[in-house]
Short mmCIF file of N, CA, C and O in Angstrom, two decimals:
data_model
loop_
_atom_site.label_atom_id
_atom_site.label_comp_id
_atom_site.label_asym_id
_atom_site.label_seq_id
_atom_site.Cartn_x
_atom_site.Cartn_y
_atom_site.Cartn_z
N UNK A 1 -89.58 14.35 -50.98
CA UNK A 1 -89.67 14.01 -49.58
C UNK A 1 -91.14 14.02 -49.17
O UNK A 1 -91.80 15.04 -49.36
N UNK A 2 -91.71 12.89 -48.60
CA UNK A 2 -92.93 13.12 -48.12
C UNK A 2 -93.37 13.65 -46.85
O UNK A 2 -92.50 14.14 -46.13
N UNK A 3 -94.53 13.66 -46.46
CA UNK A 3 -94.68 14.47 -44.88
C UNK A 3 -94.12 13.70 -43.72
O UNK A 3 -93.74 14.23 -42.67
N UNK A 4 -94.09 12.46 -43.97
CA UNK A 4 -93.70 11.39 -42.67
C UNK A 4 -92.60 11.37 -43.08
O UNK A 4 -92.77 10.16 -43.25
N UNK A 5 -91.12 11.60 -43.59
CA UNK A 5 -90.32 11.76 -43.98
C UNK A 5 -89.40 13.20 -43.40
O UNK A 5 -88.40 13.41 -42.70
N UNK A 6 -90.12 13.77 -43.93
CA UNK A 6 -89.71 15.54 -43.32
C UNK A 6 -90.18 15.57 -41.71
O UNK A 6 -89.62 16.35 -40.95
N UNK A 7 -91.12 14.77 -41.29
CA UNK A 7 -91.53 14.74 -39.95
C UNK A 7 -90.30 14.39 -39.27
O UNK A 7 -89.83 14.93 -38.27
N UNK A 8 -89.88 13.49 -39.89
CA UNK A 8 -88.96 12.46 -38.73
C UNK A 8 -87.79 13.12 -38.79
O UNK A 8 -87.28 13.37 -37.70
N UNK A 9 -87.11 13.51 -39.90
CA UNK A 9 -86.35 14.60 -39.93
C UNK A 9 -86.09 15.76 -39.00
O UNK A 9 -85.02 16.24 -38.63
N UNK A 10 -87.49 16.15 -38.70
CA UNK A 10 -87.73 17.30 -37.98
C UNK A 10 -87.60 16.71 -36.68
O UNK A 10 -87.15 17.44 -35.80
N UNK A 11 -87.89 15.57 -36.39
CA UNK A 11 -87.91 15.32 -34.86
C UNK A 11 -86.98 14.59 -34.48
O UNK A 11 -87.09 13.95 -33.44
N UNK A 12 -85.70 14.50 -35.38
CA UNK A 12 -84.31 13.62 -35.07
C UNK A 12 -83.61 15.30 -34.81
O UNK A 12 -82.94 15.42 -33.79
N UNK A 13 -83.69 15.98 -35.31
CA UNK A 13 -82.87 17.51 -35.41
C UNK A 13 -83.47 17.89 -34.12
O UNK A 13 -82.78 18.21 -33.16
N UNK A 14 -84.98 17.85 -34.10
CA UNK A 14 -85.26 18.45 -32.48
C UNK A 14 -84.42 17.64 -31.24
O UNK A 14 -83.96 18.25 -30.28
N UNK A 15 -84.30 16.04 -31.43
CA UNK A 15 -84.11 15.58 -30.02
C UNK A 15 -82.73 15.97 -29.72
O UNK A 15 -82.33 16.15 -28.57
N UNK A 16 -81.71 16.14 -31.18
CA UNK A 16 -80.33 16.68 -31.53
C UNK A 16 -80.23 17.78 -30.53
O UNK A 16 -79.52 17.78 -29.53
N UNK A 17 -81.03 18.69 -30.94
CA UNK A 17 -81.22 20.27 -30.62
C UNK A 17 -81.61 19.92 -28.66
O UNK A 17 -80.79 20.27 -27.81
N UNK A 18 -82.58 19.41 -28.38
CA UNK A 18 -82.66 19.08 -26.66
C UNK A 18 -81.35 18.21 -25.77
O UNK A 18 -81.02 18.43 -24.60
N UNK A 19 -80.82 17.31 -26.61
CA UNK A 19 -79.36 16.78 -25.98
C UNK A 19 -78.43 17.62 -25.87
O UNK A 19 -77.71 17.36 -24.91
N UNK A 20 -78.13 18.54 -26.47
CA UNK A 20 -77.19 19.92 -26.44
C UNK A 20 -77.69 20.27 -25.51
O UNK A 20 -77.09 19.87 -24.52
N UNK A 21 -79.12 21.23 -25.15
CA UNK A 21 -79.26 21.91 -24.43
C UNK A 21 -79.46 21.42 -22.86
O UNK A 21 -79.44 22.19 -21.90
N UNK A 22 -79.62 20.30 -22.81
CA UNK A 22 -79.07 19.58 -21.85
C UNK A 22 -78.43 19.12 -21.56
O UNK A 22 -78.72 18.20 -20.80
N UNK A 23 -77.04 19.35 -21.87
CA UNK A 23 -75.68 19.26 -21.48
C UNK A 23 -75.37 20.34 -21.70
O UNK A 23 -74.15 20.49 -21.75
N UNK A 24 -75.99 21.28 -21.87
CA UNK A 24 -75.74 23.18 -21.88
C UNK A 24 -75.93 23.20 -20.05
O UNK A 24 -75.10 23.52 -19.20
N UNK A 25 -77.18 22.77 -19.90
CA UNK A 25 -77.88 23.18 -18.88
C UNK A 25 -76.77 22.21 -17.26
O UNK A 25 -76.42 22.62 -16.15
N UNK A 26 -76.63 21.11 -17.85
CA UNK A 26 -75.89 20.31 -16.74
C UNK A 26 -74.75 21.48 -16.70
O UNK A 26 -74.67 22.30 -15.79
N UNK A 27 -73.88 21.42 -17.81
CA UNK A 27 -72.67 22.42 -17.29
C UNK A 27 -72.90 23.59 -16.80
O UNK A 27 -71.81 24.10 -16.55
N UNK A 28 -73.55 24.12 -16.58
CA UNK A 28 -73.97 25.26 -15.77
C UNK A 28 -74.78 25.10 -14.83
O UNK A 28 -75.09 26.23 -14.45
N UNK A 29 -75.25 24.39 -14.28
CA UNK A 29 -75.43 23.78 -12.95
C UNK A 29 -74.28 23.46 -12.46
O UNK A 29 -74.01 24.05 -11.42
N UNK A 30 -73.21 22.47 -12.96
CA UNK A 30 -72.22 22.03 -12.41
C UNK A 30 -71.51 22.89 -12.01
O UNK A 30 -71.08 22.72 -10.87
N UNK A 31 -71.01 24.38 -12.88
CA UNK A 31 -70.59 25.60 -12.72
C UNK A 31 -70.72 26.19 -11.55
O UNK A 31 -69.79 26.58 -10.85
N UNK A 32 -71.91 26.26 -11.30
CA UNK A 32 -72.82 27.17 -10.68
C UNK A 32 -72.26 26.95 -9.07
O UNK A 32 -71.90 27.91 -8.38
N UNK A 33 -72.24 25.90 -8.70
CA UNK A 33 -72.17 25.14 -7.78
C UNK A 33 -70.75 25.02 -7.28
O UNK A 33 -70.33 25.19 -6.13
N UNK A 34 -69.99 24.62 -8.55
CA UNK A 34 -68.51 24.75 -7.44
C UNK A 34 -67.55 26.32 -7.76
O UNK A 34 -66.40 26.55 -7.38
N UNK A 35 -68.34 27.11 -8.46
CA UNK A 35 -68.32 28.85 -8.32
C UNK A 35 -67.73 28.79 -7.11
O UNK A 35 -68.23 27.93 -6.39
N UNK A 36 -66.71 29.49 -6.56
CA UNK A 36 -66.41 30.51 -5.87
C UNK A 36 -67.69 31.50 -5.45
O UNK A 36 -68.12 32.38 -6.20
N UNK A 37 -68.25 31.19 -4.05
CA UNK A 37 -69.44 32.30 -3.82
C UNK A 37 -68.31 33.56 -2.72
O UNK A 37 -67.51 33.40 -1.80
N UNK A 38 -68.84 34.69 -3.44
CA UNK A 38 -68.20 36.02 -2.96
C UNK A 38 -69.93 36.65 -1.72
O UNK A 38 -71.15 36.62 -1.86
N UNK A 39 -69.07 37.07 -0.76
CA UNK A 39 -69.81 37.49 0.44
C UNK A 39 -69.92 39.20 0.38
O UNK A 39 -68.85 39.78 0.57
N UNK A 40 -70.76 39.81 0.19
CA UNK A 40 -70.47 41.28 0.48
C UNK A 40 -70.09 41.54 1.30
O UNK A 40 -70.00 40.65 2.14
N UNK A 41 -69.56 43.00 1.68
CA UNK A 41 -69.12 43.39 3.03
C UNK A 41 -68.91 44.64 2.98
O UNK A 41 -68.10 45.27 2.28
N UNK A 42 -69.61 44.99 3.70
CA UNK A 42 -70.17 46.65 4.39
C UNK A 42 -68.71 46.93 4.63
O UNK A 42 -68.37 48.01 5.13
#
């Protein structure tokens, strides 16, 4: 395997690895939001 080879490798697995975590991140925004918000009370 050469270096421009293993490069591209490396940066098809990274963009892999950022599309997950941005659809990590949307669903928990989306979560977040239609949560049930609880009010304290003295």
């Amino acid at each position: 395997m050469t270096n421009s080879e293993l490069l591209e490798a490396c940066t098809a697995e990274y963009r892999s690895m950022v599309e997950k975590a941005d659809g990590y991140a949307i669903d928990v925004e989306r979560l977040s939001n239609i949560w049930p918000k609880m009010e304290l009370v003295d």
